[in-house]
Amino acid sequence: MRTLSSLGNLTGKTVLVRCDLNVPVKDGVIGDDGRIRASLDTINRLRSGGAKVVILSHLGRPEARAEAKFSLKPVAHRLSELLGSNVMFVSETIGEQAAQAIARLQPGEVLLLENVRFNEGETSKDSAIRRAFAQEIAALGDVFVSDGFGVVHREQASVTDLAELLPSAAGLLVERELTVLERLTRTPERPYTVVLGGSKVSDKLGVIHHLLDKVDTILIGGGMLFTFLAAKGYPVGASLLEADQIETVRGYVAKAQELGVAIEVPTDVVVAATFNADAQFEVVAADQIEQSTIGKTAVGLDIGPETAQRYADIIRRSRTVFWNGPMGVFEFENFARGTATVARALTECQGLTVVGGGDSAAAVRALGFSDSEFGHISTGGGASLEFLEGRTLPGLAAIGWT
Ligand code: ADP
Ligand code: MG
């Protein structure tokens, strides 16, 4: 994989850097800023090398048009604070304004362009549309640095196409992430446990079958647990469910049995009357969700205490643990216990522990754990999972990874 040094002397050059500054923003206020902090090394390295630094990022999942709530403007402010130096912001990704602002940049200065996903070309499945957008971005700079680890598993204009159009290399964050993740893929110490949760159910269900021949145990929590319960024939009320994945999940369970891999599923869950912080809630056995006092409208929002303890014991006994996806809706105090119990167990585990994913990282910090209590906190959830599966990530292939 090409690294920064392969780009040669960058003094006076305009360097386009793809970062992953996709942080939680609510009413213009940034929650966990871990991904911004993780991007600082590369930005500072480029600045001190005399480059004009132009940053590209996405935020959230806008519908290919400008939406104020997905603007990167608040991120420019936070980035200025963290760098201790003004970061200019342009409210478009490509266009006249962007080009003029870049033309005025001085060596060592930093500019952030507006959310790449406001443009149809960024995530288009049509490679010609994507390529045309990437060409417009490429025209704004001399070289490209790929440092948005959280998106290197995506085939998107500012990730893959741009890397092919300009001299390109990995940034320091991508290098650092890969150093740790390679320890997990080469010769992981066993037992090796992967903990899966979160809300992107269909994305994450897909990774399970690739992990089956690599790990000893998979612990299931978060939104996907209900598809596993449904696969056992249990009613799940109004919980998150991918009904069309039930058969697939049954296949995973059968394959796991064949391979001697344990897929652990909750025996108890916390259900609520509605998806709200102050909703009425109770703990029920996993097969009794619709027998709760809430009945058929019960929404499962966390793993239960018995399950959390069982998962914690498995984690503490493991020598390698990778965790992606909160066990429950940790943003609501009443549904954060499963996530907190699992997080504590990781901090108590003697082996290598890695937490991956924007929300997972935010969760452990929000629950009061510090980064140093874990082996590594990865900025990428989906990307790190796909890496662990042994897949070739398109964003890495584009910068010479083999
Ligand atoms: P990451 O960013 O770490 O990869 P995801 O984005 O997949 O994780 O998922 C994080 C979200 O999953 C959190 O906002 C959390 O509230 C949500 N979540 C966890 N459990 C559930 C559940 N049972 N039902 C709905 N959402 C859930
Ligand atoms: Mg997320």
CSV table of C-alpha atoms and ligand atoms in Angstrom, one decimal:
chain,number,residue,atom,x,y,z
A,1,MET,CA,0.0,0.0,0.0
A,2,ARG,CA,1.3,3.4,-0.9
A,3,THR,CA,2.0,5.7,2.1
A,4,LEU,CA,2.5,9.4,2.4
A,5,SER,CA,6.2,9.3,1.6
A,6,SER,CA,5.4,7.9,-1.9
A,7,LEU,CA,3.8,11.3,-2.7
A,8,GLY,CA,7.2,13.0,-2.5
A,9,ASN,CA,7.7,16.6,-1.5
A,10,LEU,CA,4.3,18.2,-1.0
A,11,THR,CA,5.4,21.8,-0.4
A,12,GLY,CA,3.0,24.2,-2.1
A,13,LYS,CA,0.9,21.3,-3.4
A,14,THR,CA,-2.8,21.1,-3.0
A,15,VAL,CA,-3.5,17.9,-1.2
A,16,LEU,CA,-7.1,16.5,-1.2
A,17,VAL,CA,-7.6,14.4,1.9
A,18,ARG,CA,-10.6,12.1,2.3
A,19,CYS,CA,-11.3,11.9,6.1
A,20,ASP,CA,-14.1,10.3,7.9
A,21,LEU,CA,-15.5,13.2,9.9
A,22,ASN,CA,-18.9,11.6,10.2
A,23,VAL,CA,-19.5,12.5,13.9
A,24,PRO,CA,-22.9,12.7,15.6
A,25,VAL,CA,-24.3,16.2,15.3
A,26,LYS,CA,-27.5,17.3,17.0
A,27,ASP,CA,-28.9,20.9,16.5
A,28,GLY,CA,-25.4,22.0,15.3
A,29,VAL,CA,-23.7,20.5,18.4
A,30,ILE,CA,-21.1,17.7,18.0
A,31,GLY,CA,-21.4,14.7,20.3
A,32,ASP,CA,-18.4,12.4,20.3
A,33,ASP,CA,-15.6,14.0,18.3
A,34,GLY,CA,-13.4,10.9,18.2
A,35,ARG,CA,-13.3,10.7,14.5
A,36,ILE,CA,-12.1,14.4,14.2
A,37,ARG,CA,-9.4,13.8,16.7
A,38,ALA,CA,-8.3,10.6,14.9
A,39,SER,CA,-7.9,12.7,11.7
A,40,LEU,CA,-5.5,15.3,13.2
A,41,ASP,CA,-2.2,13.4,12.7
A,42,THR,CA,-2.4,13.3,9.0
A,43,ILE,CA,-3.7,16.9,8.7
A,44,ASN,CA,-0.9,18.1,10.9
A,45,ARG,CA,1.7,16.1,9.0
A,46,LEU,CA,0.6,17.6,5.7
A,47,ARG,CA,0.5,21.1,7.1
A,48,SER,CA,4.0,20.9,8.5
A,49,GLY,CA,5.1,19.6,5.1
A,50,GLY,CA,3.9,22.8,3.5
A,51,ALA,CA,0.9,21.4,1.8
A,52,LYS,CA,-2.4,23.2,1.1
A,53,VAL,CA,-4.8,20.9,2.8
A,54,VAL,CA,-8.3,20.4,1.4
A,55,ILE,CA,-10.5,18.0,3.3
A,56,LEU,CA,-13.3,15.9,2.0
A,57,SER,CA,-15.8,14.0,4.2
A,58,HIS,CA,-19.3,12.9,4.4
A,59,LEU,CA,-21.7,13.3,7.4
A,60,GLY,CA,-24.7,11.1,7.8
A,61,ARG,CA,-26.8,9.7,5.0
A,62,PRO,CA,-28.3,12.6,3.1
A,63,GLU,CA,-30.4,11.9,0.0
A,64,ALA,CA,-27.9,13.2,-2.5
A,65,ARG,CA,-28.9,16.9,-1.9
A,66,ALA,CA,-28.0,19.6,0.6
A,67,GLU,CA,-29.7,19.2,3.9
A,68,ALA,CA,-28.8,21.6,6.7
A,69,LYS,CA,-28.7,18.9,9.4
A,70,PHE,CA,-26.0,17.0,7.5
A,71,SER,CA,-23.7,20.1,6.9
A,72,LEU,CA,-20.1,19.8,7.9
A,73,LYS,CA,-20.0,23.4,9.1
A,74,PRO,CA,-20.0,22.6,12.8
A,75,VAL,CA,-17.2,20.1,12.1
A,76,ALA,CA,-15.1,22.9,10.6
A,77,HIS,CA,-15.4,24.8,13.9
A,78,ARG,CA,-14.5,21.8,16.0
A,79,LEU,CA,-11.6,21.0,13.7
A,80,SER,CA,-10.3,24.6,14.1
A,81,GLU,CA,-10.4,24.3,17.8
A,82,LEU,CA,-8.5,21.0,17.8
A,83,LEU,CA,-5.9,22.1,15.3
A,84,GLY,CA,-5.5,25.5,17.1
A,85,SER,CA,-5.7,27.2,13.7
A,86,ASN,CA,-8.5,28.4,11.5
A,87,VAL,CA,-10.1,25.9,9.2
A,88,MET,CA,-11.9,27.5,6.2
A,89,PHE,CA,-15.2,26.1,5.2
A,90,VAL,CA,-16.9,26.2,1.8
A,91,SER,CA,-20.6,25.3,1.5
A,92,GLU,CA,-20.2,23.2,-1.6
A,93,THR,CA,-18.0,20.2,-2.6
A,94,ILE,CA,-17.3,21.2,-6.1
A,95,GLY,CA,-17.9,24.5,-8.0
A,96,GLU,CA,-16.8,28.0,-8.5
A,97,GLN,CA,-16.7,28.9,-4.8
A,98,ALA,CA,-14.7,25.8,-3.9
A,99,ALA,CA,-12.2,26.4,-6.7
A,100,GLN,CA,-11.8,30.1,-5.7
A,101,ALA,CA,-11.3,29.3,-2.0
A,102,ILE,CA,-8.7,26.7,-2.9
A,103,ALA,CA,-6.9,29.1,-5.2
A,104,ARG,CA,-6.5,31.5,-2.2
A,105,LEU,CA,-5.1,28.8,0.2
A,106,GLN,CA,-1.6,29.3,1.5
A,107,PRO,CA,0.8,26.4,2.3
A,108,GLY,CA,0.0,25.0,5.8
A,109,GLU,CA,-3.7,26.2,5.6
A,110,VAL,CA,-6.7,23.9,5.9
A,111,LEU,CA,-10.0,24.1,4.1
A,112,LEU,CA,-13.0,21.8,4.6
A,113,LEU,CA,-15.4,21.3,1.7
A,114,GLU,CA,-19.1,20.6,2.2
A,115,ASN,CA,-20.5,17.0,2.6
A,116,VAL,CA,-19.5,15.0,-0.4
A,117,ARG,CA,-22.8,13.1,-0.1
A,118,PHE,CA,-24.8,16.2,-1.0
A,119,ASN,CA,-23.8,15.3,-4.6
A,120,GLU,CA,-25.5,12.4,-6.5
A,121,GLY,CA,-22.2,11.3,-7.9
A,122,GLU,CA,-20.6,10.3,-4.5
A,123,THR,CA,-22.6,7.2,-3.8
A,124,SER,CA,-24.1,6.5,-7.3
A,125,LYS,CA,-24.1,2.9,-8.4
A,126,ASP,CA,-23.6,4.1,-11.9
A,127,SER,CA,-19.8,4.2,-12.3
A,128,ALA,CA,-19.9,6.8,-15.1
A,129,ILE,CA,-21.8,9.3,-12.8
A,130,ARG,CA,-19.5,8.5,-10.0
A,131,ARG,CA,-16.4,9.0,-12.1
A,132,ALA,CA,-17.6,12.3,-13.6
A,133,PHE,CA,-18.1,13.6,-10.0
A,134,ALA,CA,-14.7,12.4,-9.0
A,135,GLN,CA,-13.1,14.1,-12.0
A,136,GLU,CA,-14.5,17.4,-10.8
A,137,ILE,CA,-13.1,16.9,-7.4
A,138,ALA,CA,-9.7,15.8,-8.8
A,139,ALA,CA,-9.5,19.0,-10.8
A,140,LEU,CA,-9.3,20.8,-7.4
A,141,GLY,CA,-6.0,19.3,-6.2
A,142,ASP,CA,-2.6,17.8,-7.1
A,143,VAL,CA,-2.6,14.6,-5.0
A,144,PHE,CA,-5.0,12.5,-3.0
A,145,VAL,CA,-4.6,11.1,0.5
A,146,SER,CA,-7.1,8.4,1.6
A,147,ASP,CA,-7.5,8.6,5.4
A,148,GLY,CA,-11.2,8.0,5.9
A,149,PHE,CA,-10.8,4.5,7.3
A,150,GLY,CA,-14.6,4.3,8.1
A,151,VAL,CA,-15.4,4.4,4.3
A,152,VAL,CA,-12.6,2.3,2.7
A,153,HIS,CA,-15.0,-0.6,2.3
A,154,ARG,CA,-17.2,1.6,0.0
A,155,GLU,CA,-16.9,2.0,-3.7
A,156,GLN,CA,-17.6,5.8,-3.8
A,157,ALA,CA,-16.3,8.7,-5.8
A,158,SER,CA,-14.2,10.3,-3.0
A,159,VAL,CA,-12.9,7.0,-1.9
A,160,THR,CA,-12.1,4.8,-4.9
A,161,ASP,CA,-12.5,6.9,-8.1
A,162,LEU,CA,-10.5,9.8,-6.8
A,163,ALA,CA,-7.7,7.5,-5.7
A,164,GLU,CA,-7.4,6.3,-9.3
A,165,LEU,CA,-7.5,9.7,-10.8
A,166,LEU,CA,-4.7,11.4,-8.9
A,167,PRO,CA,-1.4,10.2,-7.4
A,168,SER,CA,-2.7,8.7,-4.1
A,169,ALA,CA,-1.6,7.2,-0.9
A,170,ALA,CA,-2.9,6.1,2.5
A,171,GLY,CA,-2.9,8.6,5.4
A,172,LEU,CA,-1.6,7.9,8.9
A,173,LEU,CA,-4.9,6.9,10.3
A,174,VAL,CA,-5.5,4.3,7.7
A,175,GLU,CA,-2.0,3.0,8.3
A,176,ARG,CA,-2.5,2.8,12.1
A,177,GLU,CA,-5.9,1.1,11.8
A,178,LEU,CA,-4.4,-1.6,9.5
A,179,THR,CA,-1.5,-2.3,11.8
A,180,VAL,CA,-3.9,-3.3,14.6
A,181,LEU,CA,-6.4,-5.1,12.4
A,182,GLU,CA,-3.7,-7.2,10.8
A,183,ARG,CA,-2.9,-8.5,14.3
A,184,LEU,CA,-6.4,-9.8,14.4
A,185,THR,CA,-6.3,-11.5,11.0
A,186,ARG,CA,-2.8,-12.9,10.9
A,187,THR,CA,-2.6,-15.1,14.0
A,188,PRO,CA,-5.2,-14.1,16.5
A,189,GLU,CA,-4.7,-15.6,20.0
A,190,ARG,CA,-7.6,-17.9,20.9
A,191,PRO,CA,-10.3,-17.9,22.1
A,192,TYR,CA,-11.3,-15.3,19.5
A,193,THR,CA,-14.7,-13.6,20.1
A,194,VAL,CA,-16.6,-11.2,17.9
A,195,VAL,CA,-19.4,-9.2,19.4
A,196,LEU,CA,-22.0,-7.8,17.0
A,197,GLY,CA,-24.8,-5.3,17.6
A,198,GLY,CA,-26.0,-2.0,16.4
A,199,SER,CA,-28.7,-1.0,14.0
A,200,LYS,CA,-27.4,-1.6,10.5
A,201,VAL,CA,-28.9,-5.1,10.6
A,202,SER,CA,-28.7,-6.2,7.0
A,203,ASP,CA,-25.1,-4.9,6.6
A,204,LYS,CA,-23.9,-6.8,9.7
A,205,LEU,CA,-25.8,-10.0,9.2
A,206,GLY,CA,-23.9,-10.4,5.9
A,207,VAL,CA,-20.5,-10.5,7.6
A,208,ILE,CA,-21.4,-13.4,9.9
A,209,HIS,CA,-20.9,-16.2,7.5
A,210,HIS,CA,-17.5,-14.9,6.5
A,211,LEU,CA,-16.4,-14.7,10.1
A,212,LEU,CA,-17.6,-18.3,10.9
A,213,ASP,CA,-14.4,-20.0,9.8
A,214,LYS,CA,-12.2,-17.4,11.6
A,215,VAL,CA,-13.5,-17.0,15.1
A,216,ASP,CA,-14.5,-19.2,18.1
A,217,THR,CA,-17.6,-17.3,19.3
A,218,ILE,CA,-20.0,-14.7,18.0
A,219,LEU,CA,-22.1,-12.8,20.5
A,220,ILE,CA,-25.3,-11.4,19.1
A,221,GLY,CA,-26.9,-8.2,20.4
A,222,GLY,CA,-28.4,-4.9,19.2
A,223,GLY,CA,-31.0,-4.8,16.5
A,224,MET,CA,-30.0,-8.0,14.7
A,225,LEU,CA,-30.7,-10.2,17.7
A,226,PHE,CA,-34.4,-10.1,16.9
A,227,THR,CA,-33.8,-11.7,13.5
A,228,PHE,CA,-32.0,-14.5,15.4
A,229,LEU,CA,-34.9,-14.9,17.9
A,230,ALA,CA,-37.3,-15.0,15.0
A,231,ALA,CA,-35.2,-17.7,13.4
A,232,LYS,CA,-35.8,-19.7,16.5
A,233,GLY,CA,-39.5,-19.2,16.0
A,234,TYR,CA,-39.9,-16.6,18.8
A,235,PRO,CA,-42.3,-13.7,18.3
A,236,VAL,CA,-40.4,-10.4,18.5
A,237,GLY,CA,-43.3,-7.8,18.8
A,238,ALA,CA,-42.4,-4.5,17.2
A,239,SER,CA,-38.6,-4.9,17.5
A,240,LEU,CA,-36.3,-4.4,14.6
A,241,LEU,CA,-36.6,-7.4,12.3
A,242,GLU,CA,-35.3,-8.4,8.9
A,243,ALA,CA,-38.0,-10.9,8.0
A,244,ASP,CA,-36.5,-11.7,4.7
A,245,GLN,CA,-33.2,-12.7,6.4
A,246,ILE,CA,-34.7,-15.3,8.7
A,247,GLU,CA,-33.8,-18.2,6.5
A,248,THR,CA,-30.3,-16.9,5.9
A,249,VAL,CA,-29.8,-16.7,9.7
A,250,ARG,CA,-31.0,-20.3,10.1
A,251,GLY,CA,-28.3,-21.2,7.5
A,252,TYR,CA,-25.6,-19.4,9.6
A,253,VAL,CA,-26.7,-21.2,12.7
A,254,ALA,CA,-26.5,-24.6,11.0
A,255,LYS,CA,-23.1,-23.8,9.5
A,256,ALA,CA,-21.8,-22.6,12.8
A,257,GLN,CA,-22.9,-25.9,14.4
A,258,GLU,CA,-21.0,-27.8,11.7
A,259,LEU,CA,-17.8,-25.8,12.3
A,260,GLY,CA,-18.0,-25.9,16.1
A,261,VAL,CA,-18.4,-22.1,16.3
A,262,ALA,CA,-20.7,-20.8,19.0
A,263,ILE,CA,-23.2,-18.2,18.0
A,264,GLU,CA,-24.6,-16.9,21.3
A,265,VAL,CA,-28.1,-15.4,21.2
A,266,PRO,CA,-29.8,-13.6,24.2
A,267,THR,CA,-31.9,-15.6,26.6
A,268,ASP,CA,-33.5,-12.4,28.0
A,269,VAL,CA,-34.1,-8.9,26.6
A,270,VAL,CA,-35.3,-5.5,27.7
A,271,VAL,CA,-38.5,-4.5,26.0
A,272,ALA,CA,-40.2,-1.1,25.9
A,273,ALA,CA,-43.6,0.2,25.1
A,274,THR,CA,-42.2,2.7,22.6
A,275,PHE,CA,-38.8,3.8,21.2
A,276,ASN,CA,-38.3,6.5,23.8
A,277,ALA,CA,-35.9,7.4,26.6
A,278,ASP,CA,-38.7,7.4,29.2
A,279,ALA,CA,-40.8,4.5,27.8
A,280,GLN,CA,-42.2,1.9,30.2
A,281,PHE,CA,-39.9,-1.2,30.1
A,282,GLU,CA,-39.4,-4.6,31.5
A,283,VAL,CA,-37.0,-7.6,31.3
A,284,VAL,CA,-38.5,-10.7,29.7
A,285,ALA,CA,-37.3,-14.1,28.6
A,286,ALA,CA,-36.3,-14.0,24.9
A,287,ASP,CA,-39.2,-16.3,24.0
A,288,GLN,CA,-41.7,-14.2,26.0
A,289,ILE,CA,-41.5,-10.8,24.2
A,290,GLU,CA,-45.2,-10.7,23.3
A,291,GLN,CA,-46.2,-12.2,26.7
A,292,SER,CA,-44.8,-9.1,28.4
A,293,THR,CA,-47.3,-6.6,29.9
A,294,ILE,CA,-46.7,-4.5,26.8
A,295,GLY,CA,-47.8,-7.3,24.5
A,296,LYS,CA,-47.4,-7.4,20.7
A,297,THR,CA,-46.3,-3.8,20.4
A,298,ALA,CA,-43.2,-4.4,22.7
A,299,VAL,CA,-40.0,-3.1,21.2
A,300,GLY,CA,-36.8,-4.8,22.2
A,301,LEU,CA,-34.2,-2.1,23.1
A,302,ASP,CA,-31.4,-4.0,25.0
A,303,ILE,CA,-30.1,-7.4,25.9
A,304,GLY,CA,-31.2,-8.5,29.3
A,305,PRO,CA,-29.0,-8.7,32.5
A,306,GLU,CA,-28.6,-12.5,32.4
A,307,THR,CA,-27.4,-12.4,28.8
A,308,ALA,CA,-25.1,-9.4,29.5
A,309,GLN,CA,-23.5,-11.4,32.3
A,310,ARG,CA,-23.1,-14.5,30.2
A,311,TYR,CA,-21.5,-12.4,27.3
A,312,ALA,CA,-19.2,-10.6,29.8
A,313,ASP,CA,-17.9,-14.0,31.1
A,314,ILE,CA,-17.1,-15.1,27.6
A,315,ILE,CA,-15.4,-11.9,26.8
A,316,ARG,CA,-13.2,-11.9,29.9
A,317,ARG,CA,-12.1,-15.5,29.1
A,318,SER,CA,-11.2,-14.5,25.5
A,319,ARG,CA,-7.7,-13.7,24.2
A,320,THR,CA,-8.9,-11.7,21.2
A,321,VAL,CA,-12.1,-9.6,21.1
A,322,PHE,CA,-13.5,-7.5,18.4
A,323,TRP,CA,-16.7,-5.6,19.1
A,324,ASN,CA,-18.9,-3.7,16.7
A,325,GLY,CA,-22.3,-2.3,17.4
A,326,PRO,CA,-23.9,-1.3,20.7
A,327,MET,CA,-25.9,-4.1,22.5
A,328,GLY,CA,-28.9,-1.8,22.9
A,329,VAL,CA,-30.1,1.8,22.5
A,330,PHE,CA,-27.3,3.1,24.7
A,331,GLU,CA,-28.4,6.7,24.0
A,332,PHE,CA,-31.3,6.1,26.4
A,333,GLU,CA,-30.1,5.4,30.0
A,334,ASN,CA,-32.6,2.7,30.6
A,335,PHE,CA,-31.3,0.7,27.6
A,336,ALA,CA,-27.6,1.2,28.0
A,337,ARG,CA,-26.9,-1.5,30.6
A,338,GLY,CA,-26.1,-4.3,28.2
A,339,THR,CA,-23.7,-2.1,26.3
A,340,ALA,CA,-22.1,-1.0,29.6
A,341,THR,CA,-21.7,-4.5,30.9
A,342,VAL,CA,-20.0,-5.7,27.6
A,343,ALA,CA,-17.8,-2.6,27.5
A,344,ARG,CA,-16.6,-3.2,31.1
A,345,ALA,CA,-15.9,-6.9,30.3
A,346,LEU,CA,-13.6,-5.7,27.4
A,347,THR,CA,-11.7,-3.5,29.7
A,348,GLU,CA,-11.2,-6.5,32.1
A,349,CYS,CA,-10.1,-8.9,29.3
A,350,GLN,CA,-6.4,-9.6,29.4
A,351,GLY,CA,-6.2,-10.2,25.6
A,352,LEU,CA,-6.3,-7.8,22.7
A,353,THR,CA,-9.6,-5.9,22.6
A,354,VAL,CA,-10.7,-3.8,19.6
A,355,VAL,CA,-13.8,-1.6,19.5
A,356,GLY,CA,-14.9,-0.6,16.0
A,357,GLY,CA,-17.7,1.7,14.7
A,358,GLY,CA,-18.7,5.3,15.1
A,359,ASP,CA,-21.5,4.6,17.5
A,360,SER,CA,-19.7,1.9,19.4
A,361,ALA,CA,-16.8,4.2,20.0
A,362,ALA,CA,-19.2,7.0,21.0
A,363,ALA,CA,-21.0,4.5,23.3
A,364,VAL,CA,-17.9,3.5,25.3
A,365,ARG,CA,-16.9,7.1,25.8
A,366,ALA,CA,-20.4,8.2,26.7
A,367,LEU,CA,-20.5,5.5,29.3
A,368,GLY,CA,-17.4,6.9,30.9
A,369,PHE,CA,-14.7,4.5,29.7
A,370,SER,CA,-11.5,6.0,28.4
A,371,ASP,CA,-9.8,5.0,25.1
A,372,SER,CA,-6.8,3.7,26.9
A,373,GLU,CA,-8.8,0.9,28.6
A,374,PHE,CA,-9.1,-0.8,25.2
A,375,GLY,CA,-6.5,-2.2,22.9
A,376,HIS,CA,-7.7,-0.1,20.1
A,377,ILE,CA,-10.7,2.0,19.2
A,378,SER,CA,-11.2,1.8,15.4
A,379,THR,CA,-13.0,4.6,13.6
A,380,GLY,CA,-14.6,2.1,11.2
A,381,GLY,CA,-17.3,-0.4,12.0
A,382,GLY,CA,-18.2,-1.8,8.7
A,383,ALA,CA,-14.7,-1.3,7.3
A,384,SER,CA,-13.0,-3.2,10.1
A,385,LEU,CA,-15.6,-6.0,10.0
A,386,GLU,CA,-15.0,-6.5,6.2
A,387,PHE,CA,-11.3,-6.4,6.8
A,388,LEU,CA,-11.6,-9.1,9.4
A,389,GLU,CA,-13.6,-11.2,6.9
A,390,GLY,CA,-10.5,-11.2,4.7
A,391,ARG,CA,-12.2,-9.2,1.9
A,392,THR,CA,-10.3,-6.8,-0.3
A,393,LEU,CA,-11.7,-3.4,0.5
A,394,PRO,CA,-12.1,-1.3,-2.6
A,395,GLY,CA,-10.7,1.9,-1.0
A,396,LEU,CA,-7.6,0.1,0.0
A,397,ALA,CA,-7.1,-1.7,-3.3
A,398,ALA,CA,-7.3,1.8,-4.9
A,399,ILE,CA,-4.2,2.8,-3.0
A,400,GLY,CA,-2.2,-0.3,-3.7
A,401,TRP,CA,-3.2,-2.7,-1.0
A,402,THR,CA,-2.8,-6.3,-1.9
B,1,ADP,P1,-21.6,1.4,14.7
B,1,ADP,O1,-21.7,2.9,14.3
B,1,ADP,O2,-20.8,1.2,15.9
B,1,ADP,O3,-21.2,0.5,13.6
B,1,ADP,P2,-24.4,1.0,14.2
B,1,ADP,O4,-24.4,2.3,13.5
B,1,ADP,O5,-24.7,-0.2,13.4
B,1,ADP,O6,-23.1,0.9,15.1
B,1,ADP,O7,-25.5,1.0,15.3
B,1,ADP,C1,-25.6,2.0,16.4
B,1,ADP,C2,-27.0,2.2,16.8
B,1,ADP,O8,-27.7,1.0,17.0
B,1,ADP,C3,-27.2,3.0,18.1
B,1,ADP,O9,-27.6,4.3,17.7
B,1,ADP,C4,-28.2,2.2,18.9
B,1,ADP,O10,-29.2,3.0,19.5
B,1,ADP,C5,-28.8,1.3,17.9
B,1,ADP,N1,-29.4,0.0,18.4
B,1,ADP,C6,-28.8,-0.9,19.3
B,1,ADP,N2,-29.7,-1.8,19.6
B,1,ADP,C7,-30.8,-1.5,19.0
B,1,ADP,C8,-32.2,-2.1,19.1
B,1,ADP,N3,-32.4,-3.1,19.8
B,1,ADP,N4,-33.1,-1.5,18.3
B,1,ADP,C9,-32.9,-0.3,17.6
B,1,ADP,N5,-31.6,0.2,17.6
B,1,ADP,C10,-30.7,-0.3,18.3
B,2,MG,MG,-23.2,4.0,13.2
